Coordinates of C-alpha atoms in Angstrom, one line a residue:
Chain A
X1 CA -13.5 50.5 -29.1
X2 CA -10.1 51.4 -30.3
X3 CA -9.6 54.5 -32.3
X4 CA -8.7 52.3 -35.3
X5 CA -11.9 50.3 -35.3
X6 CA -13.8 53.5 -34.9
X7 CA -12.2 55.0 -37.9
X8 CA -12.9 51.9 -40.0
X9 CA -16.4 51.8 -38.8
X10 CA -17.0 55.3 -39.8
X11 CA -15.8 54.5 -43.3
X12 CA -19.2 53.8 -44.6
X13 CA -20.3 57.4 -44.0
X14 CA -17.1 59.0 -45.0
X15 CA -16.3 57.3 -48.2
X16 CA -12.9 55.7 -48.6
X17 CA -11.8 56.4 -45.0
X18 CA -8.9 54.1 -45.4
X19 CA -7.5 56.5 -48.0
X20 CA -7.2 59.1 -45.3
X21 CA -3.8 60.9 -45.0
X22 CA -1.5 58.1 -44.0
X23 CA 0.1 60.1 -41.2
X24 CA -3.3 60.7 -39.5
X25 CA -4.1 57.0 -39.6
X26 CA -0.7 56.0 -38.6
X27 CA -0.5 58.2 -35.5
X28 CA -3.9 57.0 -34.4
X29 CA -3.0 53.5 -34.9
X30 CA 0.5 53.7 -33.3
X31 CA -0.7 53.7 -29.8
X32 CA -3.2 50.9 -30.1
X33 CA -2.8 47.2 -29.5
X34 CA -5.8 44.8 -29.5
X35 CA -6.0 42.0 -26.9
X36 CA -5.2 39.5 -29.7
X37 CA -1.8 41.0 -29.9
X38 CA -2.2 42.2 -33.4
X39 CA -0.7 45.6 -34.0
X40 CA -3.1 47.7 -35.9
X41 CA -0.3 49.3 -37.7
X42 CA 1.0 49.2 -41.2
X43 CA 0.7 45.5 -41.8
X44 CA -3.0 45.6 -41.0
X45 CA -3.4 48.7 -43.1
X46 CA -1.6 47.1 -46.0
X47 CA -3.7 44.0 -45.7
X48 CA -6.9 46.0 -45.7
X49 CA -5.9 47.7 -48.9
X50 CA -5.0 44.5 -50.6
X51 CA -8.3 42.9 -49.6
X52 CA -10.2 45.9 -50.8
X53 CA -8.5 45.9 -54.1
X54 CA -9.0 42.2 -54.8
X55 CA -12.6 42.5 -53.7
X56 CA -13.3 45.4 -56.1
X57 CA -11.6 43.5 -58.9
X58 CA -13.7 40.5 -58.3
X59 CA -16.8 42.6 -58.5
X60 CA -15.7 44.0 -61.8
X61 CA -14.3 40.6 -63.1
X62 CA -15.9 37.7 -61.3
X63 CA -13.2 35.2 -62.2
X64 CA -11.5 32.3 -60.4
X65 CA -8.2 34.1 -60.2
X66 CA -9.6 36.6 -57.7
X67 CA -11.2 33.9 -55.7
X68 CA -7.8 32.3 -55.5
X69 CA -6.5 35.6 -54.3
X70 CA -9.2 35.8 -51.7
X71 CA -8.1 32.4 -50.4
X72 CA -4.5 33.6 -50.3
X73 CA -5.6 36.7 -48.4
X74 CA -7.4 34.5 -45.9
X75 CA -4.3 32.5 -45.4
X76 CA -2.3 35.6 -44.8
X77 CA -4.8 36.8 -42.2
X78 CA -4.4 33.5 -40.3
X79 CA -0.6 33.7 -40.4
X80 CA -0.5 37.3 -39.3
X81 CA -2.9 36.8 -36.6
X82 CA -5.5 39.1 -38.0
X83 CA -8.6 37.9 -36.3
X84 CA -11.8 36.7 -37.9
X85 CA -13.8 39.6 -36.6
X86 CA -11.3 42.1 -38.0
X87 CA -11.5 40.4 -41.3
X88 CA -15.3 40.4 -41.2
X89 CA -15.2 44.1 -40.4
X90 CA -12.9 44.8 -43.3
X91 CA -15.1 42.9 -45.6
X92 CA -18.4 44.3 -44.5
X93 CA -17.2 47.8 -44.8
X94 CA -16.1 47.2 -48.4
X95 CA -19.2 45.3 -49.2
X96 CA -21.6 47.9 -47.9
X97 CA -19.9 50.6 -49.8
X98 CA -19.5 48.8 -53.1
X99 CA -22.7 46.8 -53.3
X100 CA -25.4 49.1 -51.9
X101 CA -28.7 47.6 -52.9
X102 CA -27.2 45.5 -55.8
X103 CA -28.2 42.0 -54.8
X104 CA -26.0 40.4 -57.5
X105 CA -23.0 42.3 -56.2
X106 CA -23.8 41.4 -52.7
X107 CA -23.9 37.7 -53.6
X108 CA -20.6 38.1 -55.4
X109 CA -19.2 39.8 -52.3
X110 CA -20.4 36.8 -50.2
X111 CA -18.6 34.4 -52.5
X112 CA -15.4 36.4 -52.3
X113 CA -15.5 36.5 -48.5
X114 CA -16.2 32.8 -48.2
X115 CA -13.0 32.0 -49.9
X116 CA -11.1 34.3 -47.6
X117 CA -12.7 32.5 -44.6
X118 CA -11.8 28.9 -45.4
X119 CA -8.3 29.0 -44.0
X120 CA -9.9 30.1 -40.7
X121 CA -12.1 27.1 -40.8
X122 CA -9.2 24.9 -41.5
X123 CA -7.2 26.2 -38.6
X124 CA -10.3 25.9 -36.4
X125 CA -10.5 22.3 -37.1
X126 CA -6.8 22.1 -36.5
X127 CA -7.2 23.5 -33.0
X128 CA -9.9 21.0 -32.3
X129 CA -7.7 18.2 -33.5
X130 CA -4.8 19.4 -31.4
X131 CA -7.1 19.8 -28.4
X132 CA -8.3 16.2 -28.9
X133 CA -4.8 15.0 -29.0
X134 CA -3.9 16.9 -25.9
X135 CA -6.9 15.4 -24.1
X136 CA -5.8 12.0 -25.2
X137 CA -2.2 12.7 -24.0
X138 CA -3.6 14.0 -20.7
X139 CA -5.7 10.8 -20.3
X140 CA -2.6 8.7 -21.0
X141 CA -0.5 10.7 -18.5
X142 CA -3.2 10.3 -15.9
X143 CA -3.4 6.6 -16.5
X144 CA 0.4 6.3 -16.3
X145 CA 0.3 8.3 -13.1
X146 CA -2.2 6.0 -11.7
X147 CA -0.2 3.0 -12.7
X148 CA 2.9 4.5 -11.2
X149 CA 0.9 5.3 -8.0
X150 CA -0.3 1.7 -7.9
X151 CA 3.3 0.4 -8.3
X152 CA 4.5 2.8 -5.7
X153 CA 1.8 1.6 -3.3
X154 CA 2.7 -2.0 -4.0
X155 CA 6.4 -1.3 -3.4
X156 CA 5.6 0.4 -0.2
X157 CA 3.5 -2.5 0.9
X158 CA 6.3 -4.9 0.0
X159 CA 8.8 -2.8 2.0
X160 CA 6.5 -2.8 5.0
X161 CA 6.0 -6.6 4.6
X162 CA 9.8 -7.0 4.6
X163 CA 10.1 -4.8 7.7
X164 CA 7.4 -6.8 9.4
X165 CA 9.3 -10.0 8.6
X166 CA 12.5 -8.6 9.9
X167 CA 10.8 -7.5 13.0
X168 CA 9.2 -10.9 13.5
X169 CA 12.6 -12.5 13.0
X170 CA 14.2 -10.3 15.5
X171 CA 11.4 -10.9 18.0
X172 CA 11.6 -14.6 17.6
X173 CA 15.4 -14.5 18.0
X174 CA 14.8 -12.5 21.2
X175 CA 12.2 -15.0 22.2
X176 CA 14.6 -17.9 21.6
X177 CA 17.2 -16.1 23.6
X178 CA 14.8 -15.7 26.5
X179 CA 13.7 -19.4 26.2
X180 CA 17.4 -20.4 26.1
X181 CA 18.1 -18.4 29.3
X182 CA 15.1 -19.9 31.0
X183 CA 16.2 -23.4 30.0
X184 CA 19.6 -22.7 31.5
X185 CA 18.2 -21.4 34.7
X186 CA 16.0 -24.5 34.9
X187 CA 19.0 -26.7 34.3
X188 CA 20.9 -24.9 37.1
X189 CA 18.0 -25.3 39.4
X190 CA 17.8 -29.0 38.6
X191 CA 21.5 -29.4 39.2
X192 CA 21.2 -27.6 42.5
X193 CA 18.2 -29.7 43.4
X194 CA 20.0 -32.9 42.6
X195 CA 23.0 -31.8 44.6
X196 CA 20.8 -30.8 47.4
X197 CA 18.9 -34.0 47.3
X198 CA 22.1 -36.0 47.5
X199 CA 23.3 -33.8 50.4
X200 CA 20.1 -34.0 52.2
X201 CA 20.1 -37.7 51.8
X202 CA 23.6 -37.8 53.2
X203 CA 22.8 -35.4 56.0
X204 CA 19.7 -37.4 56.8
X205 CA 21.7 -40.6 57.0
X206 CA 24.3 -38.8 59.2
X207 CA 21.6 -37.5 61.4
X208 CA 19.9 -40.8 61.8
X209 CA 23.1 -42.6 62.5
X210 CA 24.1 -40.0 65.0
X211 CA 20.7 -40.0 66.7
X212 CA 20.7 -43.8 66.7
X213 CA 24.1 -43.8 68.2
X214 CA 23.3 -41.0 70.7
X215 CA 19.8 -42.0 71.8
X216 CA 19.6 -45.7 71.1
X217 CA 23.2 -46.4 72.0
X218 CA 23.0 -44.4 75.2
X219 CA 19.7 -46.1 76.1
X220 CA 21.1 -49.6 75.5
X221 CA 24.2 -48.7 77.6
X222 CA 21.9 -47.6 80.4
X223 CA 19.9 -50.8 80.0
X224 CA 23.1 -52.8 80.3
X225 CA 23.9 -50.9 83.5
X226 CA 20.5 -51.7 85.0
X227 CA 20.8 -55.4 84.1
X228 CA 24.4 -55.5 85.5
X229 CA 23.1 -53.9 88.7
X230 CA 20.2 -56.4 88.9
X231 CA 22.7 -59.2 88.8
X232 CA 25.0 -57.8 91.3
X233 CA 22.3 -56.7 93.8
X234 CA 19.4 -59.2 93.4
X235 CA 17.3 -57.4 96.0
X236 CA 17.1 -54.4 93.6
X237 CA 16.6 -56.7 90.5
X238 CA 12.9 -56.0 90.2
X239 CA 13.4 -52.2 90.2
X240 CA 16.4 -52.4 87.9
X241 CA 14.6 -54.6 85.4
X242 CA 11.6 -52.3 85.5
X243 CA 13.8 -49.3 84.7
X244 CA 15.5 -51.3 82.0
X245 CA 12.2 -52.1 80.4
X246 CA 11.1 -48.5 80.4
X247 CA 14.3 -47.5 78.7
X248 CA 13.8 -50.2 76.1
X249 CA 10.3 -49.0 75.4
X250 CA 11.5 -45.5 74.8
X251 CA 14.2 -46.8 72.6
X252 CA 11.8 -48.8 70.6
X253 CA 9.7 -45.7 70.1
X254 CA 12.7 -43.9 68.8
X255 CA 13.6 -46.7 66.4
X256 CA 10.0 -46.8 65.1
X257 CA 10.1 -43.1 64.6
X258 CA 13.3 -43.3 62.6
X259 CA 11.9 -46.1 60.6
X260 CA 8.8 -44.1 59.9
X261 CA 10.9 -41.1 58.8
X262 CA 12.9 -43.2 56.4
X263 CA 9.9 -44.9 54.9
X264 CA 6.5 -44.5 56.3
X265 CA 5.3 -48.1 55.8
X266 CA 2.1 -47.0 57.4
X267 CA 1.2 -45.3 54.1
X268 CA 0.9 -48.6 52.4
X269 CA -0.5 -50.7 55.2
X270 CA -2.8 -48.4 57.2
X271 CA -3.4 -45.6 54.6
X272 CA -2.5 -41.9 54.2
X273 CA -4.8 -40.7 56.9
X274 CA -3.4 -42.8 59.6
X275 CA 0.2 -42.1 58.5
X276 CA -0.4 -38.4 58.6
X277 CA -2.2 -38.5 61.9
X278 CA 0.7 -40.4 63.4
X279 CA 3.3 -38.1 62.0
X280 CA 1.5 -34.9 63.0
X281 CA 1.0 -36.2 66.6
X282 CA 4.7 -37.0 66.9
X283 CA 5.6 -33.6 65.4
X284 CA 3.3 -31.7 67.8
X285 CA 4.8 -33.5 70.8
X286 CA 8.3 -32.9 69.7
X287 CA 7.9 -29.3 68.8
X288 CA 5.2 -28.4 71.2
X289 CA 3.3 -26.8 68.3
X290 CA -0.4 -27.6 68.2
X291 CA -1.5 -28.9 64.7
X292 CA -5.0 -29.6 63.8
X293 CA -5.6 -32.3 61.3
X294 CA -8.7 -33.0 59.1
X295 CA -8.9 -35.2 56.0
X296 CA -11.7 -36.7 53.9
X297 CA -11.8 -40.4 53.5
X298 CA -11.5 -40.5 49.8
X299 CA -7.8 -39.7 50.1
X300 CA -7.3 -43.4 50.4
X301 CA -8.4 -43.7 46.7
X302 CA -5.4 -41.7 45.5
X303 CA -2.5 -43.6 43.9
X304 CA 0.5 -44.5 46.0
X305 CA 2.7 -41.8 44.3
X306 CA 0.1 -39.1 45.1
X307 CA -0.2 -40.2 48.7
X308 CA 3.6 -40.1 49.0
X309 CA 3.7 -36.6 47.7
X310 CA 1.1 -35.3 50.1
X311 CA 2.9 -37.0 53.0
X312 CA 6.2 -35.4 52.0
X313 CA 4.6 -32.0 51.5
X314 CA 3.2 -32.1 55.0
X315 CA 6.5 -33.3 56.4
X316 CA 8.5 -30.5 54.6
X317 CA 5.8 -27.9 55.3
X318 CA 5.6 -28.6 59.0
X319 CA 9.4 -28.7 59.3
X320 CA 9.6 -25.3 57.7
X321 CA 6.9 -23.9 60.1
X322 CA 8.8 -25.3 63.1
X323 CA 12.1 -23.8 61.9
X324 CA 11.2 -20.4 60.5
X325 CA 7.7 -19.3 61.2
X326 CA 7.6 -18.6 64.9
X327 CA 4.0 -19.8 64.8
X328 CA 1.7 -20.6 67.7
X329 CA -0.5 -23.0 65.8
X330 CA -0.9 -24.8 62.5
X331 CA -3.5 -26.8 60.7
X332 CA -3.5 -29.5 58.0
X333 CA -6.7 -30.2 56.0
X334 CA -7.4 -32.3 53.0
X335 CA -10.7 -32.0 51.2
X336 CA -12.1 -32.5 47.7
X337 CA -13.2 -29.5 45.6
X338 CA -15.2 -29.9 42.4
X339 CA -12.1 -30.3 40.4
X340 CA -9.2 -31.2 42.7
X341 CA -8.0 -32.9 45.9
X342 CA -6.8 -30.0 48.0
X343 CA -4.3 -30.0 50.8
X344 CA -4.0 -26.9 52.9
X345 CA -1.3 -26.3 55.5
X346 CA -1.7 -23.1 57.4
X347 CA 0.2 -21.4 60.2
X348 CA -0.2 -18.1 61.9
X349 CA 3.5 -17.3 62.0
X350 CA 5.4 -14.6 60.2
X351 CA 5.0 -14.1 56.5
X352 CA 6.8 -16.4 54.2
X353 CA 9.4 -14.6 52.1
X354 CA 12.1 -15.8 49.9
X355 CA 14.2 -12.6 50.2
X356 CA 17.8 -13.3 51.3
X357 CA 17.4 -10.8 54.2
X358 CA 15.0 -13.3 55.8
X359 CA 17.6 -14.8 58.2
X360 CA 21.1 -16.0 57.3
X361 CA 21.6 -16.8 53.6
X362 CA 22.0 -20.5 54.3
X363 CA 18.6 -20.8 55.8
X364 CA 17.0 -18.8 52.9
X365 CA 18.7 -21.1 50.5
X366 CA 17.5 -24.2 52.2
X367 CA 14.0 -22.9 52.3
X368 CA 14.1 -22.1 48.6
X369 CA 15.4 -25.5 47.6
X370 CA 12.9 -27.2 49.9
X371 CA 10.2 -25.3 48.1
X372 CA 11.6 -26.2 44.8
X373 CA 11.7 -29.9 45.8
X374 CA 8.0 -29.7 46.9
X375 CA 7.1 -28.0 43.6
X376 CA 8.9 -30.6 41.6
X377 CA 7.2 -33.6 43.4
X378 CA 3.8 -32.0 43.1
X379 CA 4.4 -31.3 39.4
X380 CA 5.4 -34.9 38.8
X381 CA 1.9 -36.1 39.8
X382 CA 0.2 -33.4 37.7
X383 CA -0.6 -31.2 40.7
X384 CA -0.1 -27.5 41.5
X385 CA 1.4 -25.8 44.5
X386 CA 0.6 -22.3 45.7
X387 CA 1.8 -20.3 48.7
X388 CA -0.3 -17.5 50.1
X389 CA 1.6 -15.5 52.6
X390 CA 0.7 -12.1 54.1
X391 CA 2.3 -10.0 56.7
X392 CA 0.2 -10.4 59.9
X393 CA -2.0 -13.1 58.4
X394 CA 0.3 -16.1 58.4
X395 CA 0.9 -18.5 55.6
X396 CA -1.1 -21.1 53.6
X397 CA 0.5 -23.7 51.6
X398 CA -2.0 -25.2 49.1
X399 CA -1.5 -28.2 46.9
X400 CA -4.1 -29.3 44.4
X401 CA -3.9 -32.8 42.9
X402 CA -6.2 -34.3 40.3
X403 CA -9.2 -36.2 41.8
X404 CA -8.9 -39.9 41.9
X405 CA -10.7 -41.5 38.9
X406 CA -13.1 -43.6 40.9
X407 CA -14.7 -40.7 42.7
X408 CA -15.1 -38.5 39.5
Chain B
X1 CA -4.5 34.0 -68.8
X2 CA -2.9 30.8 -70.1
X3 CA -4.6 27.5 -69.5
X4 CA -3.0 24.1 -69.8
X5 CA -4.6 21.6 -72.0
X6 CA -6.8 18.9 -70.5
X7 CA -4.9 15.6 -70.5
X8 CA -5.8 13.4 -73.4
X9 CA -6.7 10.3 -71.3
X10 CA -9.0 12.1 -68.8
X11 CA -11.2 9.6 -66.9
X12 CA -14.9 9.5 -67.6
X13 CA -17.0 11.8 -65.5
X14 CA -13.9 13.8 -64.6
X15 CA -10.8 15.5 -65.8
X16 CA -7.0 15.4 -65.4
X17 CA -4.8 18.5 -65.4
X18 CA -1.1 19.2 -65.3
X19 CA 0.0 21.7 -62.8
X20 CA 3.2 23.5 -63.7
X21 CA 2.6 27.2 -62.8
X22 CA 0.4 29.5 -60.7
X23 CA -2.3 30.0 -63.5
X24 CA -2.6 26.2 -63.4
X25 CA -3.8 26.4 -59.8
X26 CA -6.5 28.9 -60.8
X27 CA -7.5 26.6 -63.6
X28 CA -7.7 23.6 -61.4
X29 CA -9.8 25.5 -58.9
X30 CA -12.2 26.5 -61.7
X31 CA -12.5 22.9 -63.0
X32 CA -13.2 21.7 -59.4
X33 CA -15.7 24.4 -58.8
X34 CA -17.7 23.7 -62.0
X35 CA -17.6 19.9 -61.3
X36 CA -18.7 20.4 -57.7
X37 CA -21.6 22.8 -58.6
X38 CA -22.7 20.3 -61.3
X39 CA -22.7 17.5 -58.8
X40 CA -24.9 19.5 -56.5
X41 CA -22.5 20.5 -53.7
X42 CA -23.6 23.5 -51.6
X43 CA -21.7 26.8 -51.9
X44 CA -19.7 26.3 -48.7
X45 CA -18.5 22.8 -49.8
X46 CA -17.6 24.2 -53.2
X47 CA -15.4 26.8 -51.4
X48 CA -13.8 24.1 -49.3
X49 CA -13.0 22.0 -52.3
X50 CA -11.5 24.9 -54.1
X51 CA -9.4 25.8 -51.1
X52 CA -8.2 22.3 -50.7
X53 CA -7.1 22.3 -54.4
X54 CA -5.2 25.5 -53.7
X55 CA -3.2 23.9 -51.0
X56 CA -2.4 20.7 -52.8
X57 CA -1.5 22.5 -56.0
X58 CA 0.7 24.9 -54.1
X59 CA 2.5 22.0 -52.5
X60 CA 3.2 20.5 -55.9
X61 CA 4.6 23.7 -57.3
X62 CA 6.7 24.4 -54.2
X63 CA 8.3 21.0 -53.8
X64 CA 7.9 19.0 -57.0
X65 CA 7.7 21.8 -59.6
X66 CA 5.3 19.7 -61.6
X67 CA 2.4 17.3 -61.0
X68 CA -1.1 16.4 -62.0
X69 CA -4.5 16.6 -60.4
X70 CA -7.3 14.3 -61.3
X71 CA -11.0 14.8 -60.7
X72 CA -13.6 12.0 -60.6
X73 CA -17.2 11.7 -59.6
X74 CA -17.6 8.4 -57.8
X75 CA -20.3 6.3 -56.0
X76 CA -22.9 7.2 -58.5
X77 CA -22.3 10.9 -58.2
X78 CA -22.4 11.0 -54.4
X79 CA -18.7 11.9 -53.9
X80 CA -16.0 13.8 -55.6
X81 CA -12.5 12.2 -55.5
X82 CA -9.5 14.3 -56.2
X83 CA -6.1 12.7 -56.7
X84 CA -2.9 14.7 -56.9
X85 CA 0.3 13.1 -58.0
X86 CA 3.9 14.3 -58.3
X87 CA 7.3 12.8 -58.7
X88 CA 9.0 15.2 -56.3
X89 CA 11.4 14.5 -53.5
X90 CA 8.7 12.9 -51.3
X91 CA 7.9 13.5 -47.7
X92 CA 10.3 11.9 -45.2
X93 CA 7.9 11.9 -42.3
X94 CA 4.3 12.0 -43.4
X95 CA 2.8 12.1 -39.8
X96 CA 5.1 15.1 -39.0
X97 CA 4.1 16.9 -42.2
X98 CA 0.4 16.3 -41.3
X99 CA 0.7 17.9 -37.9
X100 CA -1.0 21.3 -37.7
X101 CA 1.5 24.1 -37.6
X102 CA 4.3 22.2 -39.2
X103 CA 6.0 23.7 -42.2
X104 CA 9.2 22.8 -43.8
X105 CA 9.4 25.7 -46.2
X106 CA 8.5 29.3 -45.7
X107 CA 4.9 28.4 -45.9
X108 CA 2.2 29.7 -43.6
X109 CA 1.9 26.5 -41.8
X110 CA -1.6 25.6 -42.9
X111 CA -0.5 23.4 -45.9
X112 CA -1.4 19.8 -46.1
X113 CA -3.3 19.5 -42.8
X114 CA -5.4 22.4 -44.0
X115 CA -6.5 20.4 -47.0
X116 CA -7.2 17.4 -44.8
X117 CA -9.5 19.4 -42.5
X118 CA -11.5 20.9 -45.4
X119 CA -12.2 17.5 -47.0
X120 CA -14.0 14.4 -45.7
X121 CA -11.6 11.6 -46.5
X122 CA -7.9 12.1 -47.0
X123 CA -5.0 9.8 -47.6
X124 CA -1.4 10.6 -48.5
X125 CA 1.3 8.2 -49.7
X126 CA 4.8 9.5 -50.0
X127 CA 8.3 8.1 -50.0
X128 CA 11.6 10.0 -50.3
X129 CA 12.6 9.8 -53.9
X130 CA 9.4 8.2 -55.0
X131 CA 7.0 11.2 -55.1
X132 CA 3.7 11.8 -53.4
X133 CA 0.1 10.8 -54.0
X134 CA -2.7 12.6 -52.3
X135 CA -6.3 11.3 -52.4
X136 CA -9.1 13.4 -51.0
X137 CA -12.9 13.0 -51.1
X138 CA -15.8 15.2 -50.5
X139 CA -19.2 13.6 -50.0
X140 CA -22.5 15.1 -50.8
X141 CA -24.4 15.6 -47.6

């Protein structure tokens, strides 16, 4: 308790303590400040005096004018920040002293005090109202905040959406670029293949014409010689004619072989199996490479395009084996799986590789284009081509064609 | 203590007073107090009514110099209606004036809002140049 309150509290026992020598009260009050910030100095002192005076006057003359004065004093207390408790203390001190056991006087004191209090009640309600308004404002701010947050969120999502769209665009551009490149590569391959096909055709024709000229031409010349000799030396005619006939037989074989290479008529007449068997036999004899052959009979139910493709694959495959693989043996098998007609051409030679270092560049190129040609033919009849080649384990060329309808 | 004469055409069940000076405020309070006690208002409400009169009357004196206050018992004696009129300069911004703590003069800042908080119903009409009318009501609990 501050010294001031103490001195006021003691007033009831010491009579009019507030009439103490001003200096004594002043010095005691000078060093004190209540937490409410009100200085218990002269203003408070003056107020207390005024209150007391008005109060005593009211007790003497209970008239409205003093009640009005009480109200004004209350107002002043509010404005100066004199707290409610201080006001009460001032009042109760005065009342106890002036009213003692006089109930009438006590009632009058109460009326006076009530007037002084109404400004406090007014401000109290004011605080409440201000509080309510603040709470409302807060709520509005919070709502606005939320709305802003939602808008922010929506904006962020939109930005992300745009970024995603941009990314997608960029990716698809990239995708198209890749596709375009692939298309160009395919085009190049196609052109090379066409070129190559033409060249090969030409080379093939050249070769055949040369071989015809060389083998057949020579053979026929030799036959002529034998026949001329037969005429000139009749005693040797029998032998000469026999030699001539042998030569002619060999020549006929060659011619047949050429014809078969140009167009294996056997395919159409005698079937794929017979054609393959015949080609493989000639190949083995020519290259001294043993080739085993095994095929199921339902290959004859394939279409003529499919048969042609298998024939050419075997032709090209075995040619490659003879040229590049250094193999000691090979095998050609055709069988039916659950879903395909499968041709497998295996050899035990060195592994198949498309690296340029695999022999001179020309050879590697030929091999690559040959493969491309095979792939293209197989694709055209809805088939697939795989090569399985491992160092030390040889090579397997596998072609799968759709099964013929009838045997499904 | 001088008292002003009651207005000649006072409404029934009530009174009308001119307010021109400080003693008029005291008189208005007295009339209000008597009427309220007669109507059966408890002591605390009587005090509130008198305080509200103080505020309104002071406003009239401070800004309009002269006005009138009318008292009326309404709703079959269940409520006391007090109407204060003046032809003063008017209040430019009523909502501002009704904010707690606002004071255009050297007042203590309780003023009009103080009267509003002490009474139950409160309306104020005011236009610059056209004066002010305050109507406030206290209801018997």
